[in-house]
Tab-separated table of C-alpha atoms in Angstrom:
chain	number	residue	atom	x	y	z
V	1	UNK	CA	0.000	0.000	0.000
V	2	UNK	CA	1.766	3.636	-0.972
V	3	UNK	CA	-0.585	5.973	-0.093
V	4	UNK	CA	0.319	9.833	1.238
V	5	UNK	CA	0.899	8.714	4.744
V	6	UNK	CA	3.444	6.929	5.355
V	7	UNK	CA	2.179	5.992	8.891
V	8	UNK	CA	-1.063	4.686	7.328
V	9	UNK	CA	0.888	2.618	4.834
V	10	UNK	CA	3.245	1.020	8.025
V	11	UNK	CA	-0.515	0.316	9.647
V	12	UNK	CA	-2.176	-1.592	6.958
V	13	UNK	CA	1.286	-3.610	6.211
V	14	UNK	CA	1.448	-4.680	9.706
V	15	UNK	CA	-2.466	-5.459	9.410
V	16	UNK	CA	-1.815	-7.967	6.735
V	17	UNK	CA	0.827	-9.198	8.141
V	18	UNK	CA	-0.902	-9.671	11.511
V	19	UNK	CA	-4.119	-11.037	9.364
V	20	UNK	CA	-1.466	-13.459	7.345
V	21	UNK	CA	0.111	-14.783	10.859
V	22	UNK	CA	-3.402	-15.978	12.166
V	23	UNK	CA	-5.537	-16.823	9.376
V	24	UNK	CA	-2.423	-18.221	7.149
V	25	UNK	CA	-1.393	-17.199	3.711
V	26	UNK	CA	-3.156	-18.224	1.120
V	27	UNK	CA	-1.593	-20.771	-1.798
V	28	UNK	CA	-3.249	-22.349	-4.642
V	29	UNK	CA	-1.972	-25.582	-5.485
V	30	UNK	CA	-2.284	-28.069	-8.261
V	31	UNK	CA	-1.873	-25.109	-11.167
V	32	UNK	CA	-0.422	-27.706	-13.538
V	33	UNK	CA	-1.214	-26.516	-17.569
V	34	UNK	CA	-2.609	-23.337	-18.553
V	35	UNK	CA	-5.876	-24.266	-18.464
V	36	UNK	CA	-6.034	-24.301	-14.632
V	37	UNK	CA	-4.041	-20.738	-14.617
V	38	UNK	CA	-7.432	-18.799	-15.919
V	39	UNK	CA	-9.788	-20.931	-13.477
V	40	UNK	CA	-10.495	-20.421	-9.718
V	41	UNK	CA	-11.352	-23.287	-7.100
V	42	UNK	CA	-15.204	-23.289	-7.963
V	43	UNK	CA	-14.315	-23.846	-12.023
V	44	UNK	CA	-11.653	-26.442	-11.554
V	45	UNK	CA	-11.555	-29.096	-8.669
V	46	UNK	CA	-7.903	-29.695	-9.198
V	47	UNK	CA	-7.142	-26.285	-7.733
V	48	UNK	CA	-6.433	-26.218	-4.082
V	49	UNK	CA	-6.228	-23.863	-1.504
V	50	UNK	CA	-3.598	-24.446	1.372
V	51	UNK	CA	-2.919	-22.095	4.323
V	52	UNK	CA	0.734	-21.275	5.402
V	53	UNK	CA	1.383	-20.153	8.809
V	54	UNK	CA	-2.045	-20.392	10.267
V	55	UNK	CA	-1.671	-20.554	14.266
V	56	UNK	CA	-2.893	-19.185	17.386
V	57	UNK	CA	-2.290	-15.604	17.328
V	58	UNK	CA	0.028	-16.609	20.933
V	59	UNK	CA	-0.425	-13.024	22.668
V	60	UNK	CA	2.131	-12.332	25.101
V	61	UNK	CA	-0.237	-11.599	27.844
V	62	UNK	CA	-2.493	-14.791	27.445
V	63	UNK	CA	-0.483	-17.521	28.377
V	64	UNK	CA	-2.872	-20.002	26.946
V	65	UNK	CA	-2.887	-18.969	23.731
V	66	UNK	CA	1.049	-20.217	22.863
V	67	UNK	CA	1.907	-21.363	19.261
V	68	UNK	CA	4.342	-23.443	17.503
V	69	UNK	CA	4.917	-22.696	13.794
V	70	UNK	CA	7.121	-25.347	13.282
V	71	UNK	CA	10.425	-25.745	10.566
V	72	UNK	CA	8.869	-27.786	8.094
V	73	UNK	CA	7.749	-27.915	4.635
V	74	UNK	CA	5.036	-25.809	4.339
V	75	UNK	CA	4.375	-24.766	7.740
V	76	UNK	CA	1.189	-24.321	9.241
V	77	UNK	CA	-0.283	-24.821	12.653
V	78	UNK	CA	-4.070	-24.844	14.375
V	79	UNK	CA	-5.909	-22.182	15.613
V	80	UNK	CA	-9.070	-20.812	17.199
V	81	UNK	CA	-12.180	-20.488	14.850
V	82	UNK	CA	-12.642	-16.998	15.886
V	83	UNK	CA	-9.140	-15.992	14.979
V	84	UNK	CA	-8.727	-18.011	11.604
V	85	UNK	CA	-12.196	-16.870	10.210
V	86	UNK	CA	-11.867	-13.543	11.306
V	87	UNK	CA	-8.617	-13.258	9.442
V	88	UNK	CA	-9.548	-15.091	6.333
V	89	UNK	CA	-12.326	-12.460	5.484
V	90	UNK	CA	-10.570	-10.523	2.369
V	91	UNK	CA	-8.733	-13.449	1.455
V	92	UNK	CA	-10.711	-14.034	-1.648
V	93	UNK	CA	-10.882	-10.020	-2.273
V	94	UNK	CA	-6.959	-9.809	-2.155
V	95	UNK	CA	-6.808	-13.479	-4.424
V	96	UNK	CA	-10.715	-13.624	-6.729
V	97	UNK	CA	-9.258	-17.415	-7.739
V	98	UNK	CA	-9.876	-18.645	-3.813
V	99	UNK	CA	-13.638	-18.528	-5.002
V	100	UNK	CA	-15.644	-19.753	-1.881
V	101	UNK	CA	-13.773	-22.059	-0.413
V	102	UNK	CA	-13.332	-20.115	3.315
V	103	UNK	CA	-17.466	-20.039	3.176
V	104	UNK	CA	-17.476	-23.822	2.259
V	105	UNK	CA	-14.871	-24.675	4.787
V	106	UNK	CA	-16.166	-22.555	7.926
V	107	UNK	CA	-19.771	-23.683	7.028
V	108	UNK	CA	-18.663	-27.284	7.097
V	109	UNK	CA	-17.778	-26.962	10.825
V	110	UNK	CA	-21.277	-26.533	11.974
V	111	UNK	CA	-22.880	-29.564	13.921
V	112	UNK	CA	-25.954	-30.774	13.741
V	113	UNK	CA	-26.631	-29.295	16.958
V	114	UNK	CA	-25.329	-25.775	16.093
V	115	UNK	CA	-22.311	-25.902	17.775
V	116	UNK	CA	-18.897	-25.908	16.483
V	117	UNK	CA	-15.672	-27.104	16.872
V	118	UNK	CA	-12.968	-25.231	18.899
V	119	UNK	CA	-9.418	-25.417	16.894
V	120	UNK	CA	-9.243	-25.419	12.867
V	121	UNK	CA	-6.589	-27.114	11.120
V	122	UNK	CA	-4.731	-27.810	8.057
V	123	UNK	CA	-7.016	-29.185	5.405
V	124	UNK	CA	-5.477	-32.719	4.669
V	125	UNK	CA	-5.029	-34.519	0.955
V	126	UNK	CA	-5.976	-37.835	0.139
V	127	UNK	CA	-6.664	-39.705	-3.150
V	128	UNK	CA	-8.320	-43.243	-2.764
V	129	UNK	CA	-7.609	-44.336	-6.473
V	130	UNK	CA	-4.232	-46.674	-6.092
V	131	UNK	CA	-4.097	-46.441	-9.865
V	132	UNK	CA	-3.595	-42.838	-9.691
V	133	UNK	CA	-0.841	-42.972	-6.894
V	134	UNK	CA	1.377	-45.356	-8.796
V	135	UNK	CA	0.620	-43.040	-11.798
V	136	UNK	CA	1.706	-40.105	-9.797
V	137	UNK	CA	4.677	-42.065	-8.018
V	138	UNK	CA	6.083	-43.089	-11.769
V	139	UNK	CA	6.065	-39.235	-13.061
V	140	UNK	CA	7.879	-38.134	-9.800
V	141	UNK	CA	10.470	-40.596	-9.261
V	142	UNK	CA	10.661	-42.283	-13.127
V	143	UNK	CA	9.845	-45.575	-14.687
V	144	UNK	CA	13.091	-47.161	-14.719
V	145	UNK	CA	13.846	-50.521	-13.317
V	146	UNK	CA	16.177	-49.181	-11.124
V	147	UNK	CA	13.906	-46.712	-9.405
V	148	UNK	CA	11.284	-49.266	-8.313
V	149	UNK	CA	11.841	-48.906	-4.535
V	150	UNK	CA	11.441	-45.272	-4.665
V	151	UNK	CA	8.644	-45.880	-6.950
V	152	UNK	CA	6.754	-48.112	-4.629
V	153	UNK	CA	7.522	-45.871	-1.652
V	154	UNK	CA	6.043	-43.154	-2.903
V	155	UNK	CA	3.113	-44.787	-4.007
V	156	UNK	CA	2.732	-45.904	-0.798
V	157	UNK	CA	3.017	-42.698	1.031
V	158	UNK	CA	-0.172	-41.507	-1.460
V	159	UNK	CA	-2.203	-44.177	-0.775
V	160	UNK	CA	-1.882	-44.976	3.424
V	161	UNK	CA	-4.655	-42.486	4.068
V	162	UNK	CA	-4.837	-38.327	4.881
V	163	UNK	CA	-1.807	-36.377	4.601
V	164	UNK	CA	-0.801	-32.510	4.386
V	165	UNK	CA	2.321	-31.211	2.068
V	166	UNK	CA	4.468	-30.468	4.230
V	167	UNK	CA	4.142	-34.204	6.031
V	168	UNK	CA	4.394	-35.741	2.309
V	169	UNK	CA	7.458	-33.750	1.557
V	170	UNK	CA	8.990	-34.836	5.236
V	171	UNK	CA	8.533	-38.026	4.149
V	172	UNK	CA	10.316	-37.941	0.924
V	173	UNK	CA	12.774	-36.663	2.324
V	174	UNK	CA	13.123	-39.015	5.398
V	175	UNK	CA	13.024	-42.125	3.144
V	176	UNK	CA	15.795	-40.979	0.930
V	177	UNK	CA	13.178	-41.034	-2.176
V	178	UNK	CA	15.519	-39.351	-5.272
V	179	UNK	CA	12.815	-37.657	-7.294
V	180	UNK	CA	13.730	-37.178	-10.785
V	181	UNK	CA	10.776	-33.898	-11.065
V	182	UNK	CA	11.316	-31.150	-8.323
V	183	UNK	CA	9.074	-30.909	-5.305
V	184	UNK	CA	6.631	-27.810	-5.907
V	185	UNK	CA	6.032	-29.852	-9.197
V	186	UNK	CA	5.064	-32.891	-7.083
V	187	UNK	CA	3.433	-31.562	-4.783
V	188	UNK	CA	0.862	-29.833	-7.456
V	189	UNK	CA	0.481	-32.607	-9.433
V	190	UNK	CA	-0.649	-34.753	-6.116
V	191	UNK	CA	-2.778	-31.706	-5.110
V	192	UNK	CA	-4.632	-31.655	-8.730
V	193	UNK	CA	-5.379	-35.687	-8.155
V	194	UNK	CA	-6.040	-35.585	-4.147
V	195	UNK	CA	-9.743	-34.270	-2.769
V	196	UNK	CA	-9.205	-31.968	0.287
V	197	UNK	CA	-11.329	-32.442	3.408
V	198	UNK	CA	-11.491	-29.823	6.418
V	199	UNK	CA	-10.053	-30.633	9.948
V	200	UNK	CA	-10.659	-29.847	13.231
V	201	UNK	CA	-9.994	-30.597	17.031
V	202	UNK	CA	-13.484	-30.014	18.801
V	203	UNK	CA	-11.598	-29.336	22.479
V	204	UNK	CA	-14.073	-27.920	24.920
V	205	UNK	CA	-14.738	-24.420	24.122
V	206	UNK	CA	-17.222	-22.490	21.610
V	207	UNK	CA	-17.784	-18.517	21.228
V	208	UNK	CA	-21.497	-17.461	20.625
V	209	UNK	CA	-20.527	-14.720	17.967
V	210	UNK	CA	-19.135	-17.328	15.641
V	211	UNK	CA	-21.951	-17.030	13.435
V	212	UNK	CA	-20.990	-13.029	12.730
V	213	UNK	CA	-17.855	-14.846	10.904
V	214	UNK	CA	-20.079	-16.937	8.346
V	215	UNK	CA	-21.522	-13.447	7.395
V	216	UNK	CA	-18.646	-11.383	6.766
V	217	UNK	CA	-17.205	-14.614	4.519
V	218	UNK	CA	-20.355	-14.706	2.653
V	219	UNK	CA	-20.227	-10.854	2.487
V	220	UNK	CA	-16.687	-10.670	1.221
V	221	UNK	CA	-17.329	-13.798	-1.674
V	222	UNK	CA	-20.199	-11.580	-2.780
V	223	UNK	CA	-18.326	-8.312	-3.468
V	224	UNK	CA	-16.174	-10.104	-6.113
V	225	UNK	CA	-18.817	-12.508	-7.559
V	226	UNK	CA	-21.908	-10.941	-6.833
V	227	UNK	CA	-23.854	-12.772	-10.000
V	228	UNK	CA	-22.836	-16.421	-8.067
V	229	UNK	CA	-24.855	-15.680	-4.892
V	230	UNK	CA	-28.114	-17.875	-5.490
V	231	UNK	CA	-25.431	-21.187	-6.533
V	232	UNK	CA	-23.600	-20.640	-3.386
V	233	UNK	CA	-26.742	-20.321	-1.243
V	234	UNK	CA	-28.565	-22.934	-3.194
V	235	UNK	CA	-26.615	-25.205	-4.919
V	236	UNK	CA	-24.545	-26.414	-2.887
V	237	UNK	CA	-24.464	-29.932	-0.221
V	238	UNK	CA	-21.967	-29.888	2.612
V	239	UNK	CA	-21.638	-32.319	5.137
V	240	UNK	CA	-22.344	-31.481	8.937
V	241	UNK	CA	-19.048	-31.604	11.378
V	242	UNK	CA	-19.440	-34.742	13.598
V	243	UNK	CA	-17.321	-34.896	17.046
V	244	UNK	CA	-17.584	-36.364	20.455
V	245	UNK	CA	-17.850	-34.142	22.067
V	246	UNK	CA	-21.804	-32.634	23.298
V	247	UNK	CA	-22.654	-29.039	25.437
V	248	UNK	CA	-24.214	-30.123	28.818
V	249	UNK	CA	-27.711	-29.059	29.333
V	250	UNK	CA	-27.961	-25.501	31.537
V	251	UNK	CA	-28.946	-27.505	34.897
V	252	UNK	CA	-25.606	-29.513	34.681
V	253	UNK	CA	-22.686	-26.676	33.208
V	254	UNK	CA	-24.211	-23.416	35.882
V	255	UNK	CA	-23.182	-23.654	39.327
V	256	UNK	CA	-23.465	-20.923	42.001
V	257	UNK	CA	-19.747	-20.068	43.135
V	258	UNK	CA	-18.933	-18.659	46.681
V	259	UNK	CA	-17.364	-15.048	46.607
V	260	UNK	CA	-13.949	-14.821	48.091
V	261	UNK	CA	-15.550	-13.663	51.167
V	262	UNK	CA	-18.490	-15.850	51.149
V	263	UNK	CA	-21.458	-13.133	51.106
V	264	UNK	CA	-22.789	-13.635	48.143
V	265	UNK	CA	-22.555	-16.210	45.294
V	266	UNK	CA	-21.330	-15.795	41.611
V	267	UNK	CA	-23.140	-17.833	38.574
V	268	UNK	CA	-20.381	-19.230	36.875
V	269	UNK	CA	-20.146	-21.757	33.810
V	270	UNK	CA	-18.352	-24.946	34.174
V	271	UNK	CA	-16.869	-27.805	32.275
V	272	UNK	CA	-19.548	-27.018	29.336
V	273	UNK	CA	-18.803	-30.093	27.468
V	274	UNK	CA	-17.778	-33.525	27.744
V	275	UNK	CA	-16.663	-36.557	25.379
V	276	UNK	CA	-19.524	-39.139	24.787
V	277	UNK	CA	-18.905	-42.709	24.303
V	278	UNK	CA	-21.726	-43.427	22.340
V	279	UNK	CA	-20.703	-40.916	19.808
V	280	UNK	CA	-16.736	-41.852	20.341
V	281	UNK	CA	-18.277	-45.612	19.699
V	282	UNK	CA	-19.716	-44.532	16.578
V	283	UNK	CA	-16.379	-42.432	15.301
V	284	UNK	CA	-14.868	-45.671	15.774
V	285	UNK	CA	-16.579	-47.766	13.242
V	286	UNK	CA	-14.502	-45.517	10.641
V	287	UNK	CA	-10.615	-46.342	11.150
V	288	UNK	CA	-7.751	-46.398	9.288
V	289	UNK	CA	-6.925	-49.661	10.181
V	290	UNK	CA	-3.347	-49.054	9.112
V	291	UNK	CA	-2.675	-46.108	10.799
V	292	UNK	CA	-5.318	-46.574	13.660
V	293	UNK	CA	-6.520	-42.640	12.829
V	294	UNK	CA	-9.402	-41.948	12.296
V	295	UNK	CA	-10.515	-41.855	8.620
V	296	UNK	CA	-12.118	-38.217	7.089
V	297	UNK	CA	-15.573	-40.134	7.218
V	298	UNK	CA	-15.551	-40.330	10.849
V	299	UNK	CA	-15.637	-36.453	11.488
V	300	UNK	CA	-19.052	-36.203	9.405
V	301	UNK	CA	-22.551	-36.859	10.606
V	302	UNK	CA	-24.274	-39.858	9.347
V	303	UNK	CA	-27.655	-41.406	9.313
V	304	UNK	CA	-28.980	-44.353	10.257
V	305	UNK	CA	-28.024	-45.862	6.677
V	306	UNK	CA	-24.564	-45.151	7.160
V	307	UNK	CA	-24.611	-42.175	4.526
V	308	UNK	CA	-23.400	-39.001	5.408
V	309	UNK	CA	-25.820	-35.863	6.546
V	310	UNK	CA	-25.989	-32.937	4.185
């Protein structure tokens, strides 16, 4: 920003870069021809959006809110709701080809119930097709006899359930896998064949303004494609956010508290929420039984046919 003050222009650079160190910054992967250059994430599924640097915001005077951005590939770490959708509002005015994909993500968190979950994290990658990781694994590393090994290992790095960039890219690395393409080329050509699916640690807390969030999302996707607002509202089937974890009824989470001098009694809110084993039971019937994680299936609500809730 140059503007005539230079004071204003310091202010909105340390805005962005406050906004960039909460809500992450923005990168579209899987741009692999020209085709997918012109095209934004609603006009081409092979077009991802991943979030670098996304944390808790770690303010010095909360010591609860401390962050790790750790020295990996692609770096990226959790963070509140709040903070992340808060900071993601002008993502798509500042990049148009992020289409809706903050509105889809944020609206996928909501529960059946209403509530949603605490801490967002890194969308993770998978691809199911085993074809399409050996394909994948062949261009990367080569078709030579002599590269089979790496070939293999890579294929079966795609294929052994969710991962993010940055732990794909660890991996190669750890494994000694010689790739005969360079990595940002990989990693777009898995992110062009891998579907993305949002993540999310429910812990135990939930802020009744969240809502306001959804709004400002929507409100931002509208001032750049204003003609797209009835397919957004309309046309569209997401999944609701399953977790175990369920909001006590009022009788059981408000107790009366004793003052510190005991003459009078404070109404306080306590332990809100708490796991429930008939809904950790039914997370369970979905596991990676390689792994032992849970699959992406597992944080989604189902019916009683098994088929997910949209």
């Amino acid at each position: 920003t140059i503007t005539g003050n230079k004071l204003f222009d310091g202010h909105v650079s340390q805005m962005y870069l406050d906004n960039s160190l909460r809500g992450g910054v923005p990168v579209l992967l899987g741009d692999i021809d020209d085709k997918s250059h012109s095209l934004n994430v609603d006009e081409d599924n092979r077009i991802k959006v991943y979030h670098l640097f996304s944390r808790i915001h770690g303010d010095l005077e909360r010591d609860y809110n401390d962050f790790v951005v750790e020295p990996t590939f692609f770096s990226e770490g959790p963070g509140n709701f709040r903070d992340i959708a808060q900071n993601r509002r002008n993502d798509v005015i500042i990049n148009p080809r992020i289409g809706s994909f903050n509105v889809k993500l944020f609206l996928t968190f909501i529960q059946a119930d209403g509530y949603n979950p605490l801490s967002v994290e890194a969308v993770v990658f998978t691809i199911d097709d085993k074809e399409e990781c050996n394909r994948l694994a062949a261009v990367a590393v080569g078709y030579a006899d002599g590269h089979r090994a790496d070939r293999e290992a890579l294929a079966a790095i795609l294929c052994a359930g969710s991962f993010r960039p940055g732990q794909l890219a660890d991996l190669i690395e750890k494994q000694n896998i010689f790739l005969m393409t360079n990595l940002p080329d990989l990693i777009d050509n898995v992110a062009a064949s891998a579907t993305i699916s949002p993540m999310a640690v429910s812990k135990d807390g939930y802020w009744a303004d969240h809502w306001t969030y959804y709004i400002d999302l929507i409100d931002s996707y509208l001032k750049i494609y204003p003609d797209l607002e009835e397919k957004l509202l309309f046309d569209q089937e997401l999944p609701y956010y399953f977790s175990s974890r369920v909001v006590r009824p009022r009788h059981q989470k408000y107790v009366l508290s004793a003052s510190f001098n005991g003459k009078w009694h404070h109404v306080r809110q306590l332990n809100p929420s708490f796991n429930d084993p008939s809904r950790l039971e039914q997370m369970h019937h979905y596991v990676n039984n390689s792994s032992g994680w849970f699959k992406i299936d597992a944080h989604y609500h189902h019916d009683m046919r098994g088929e997910i809730v949209k």
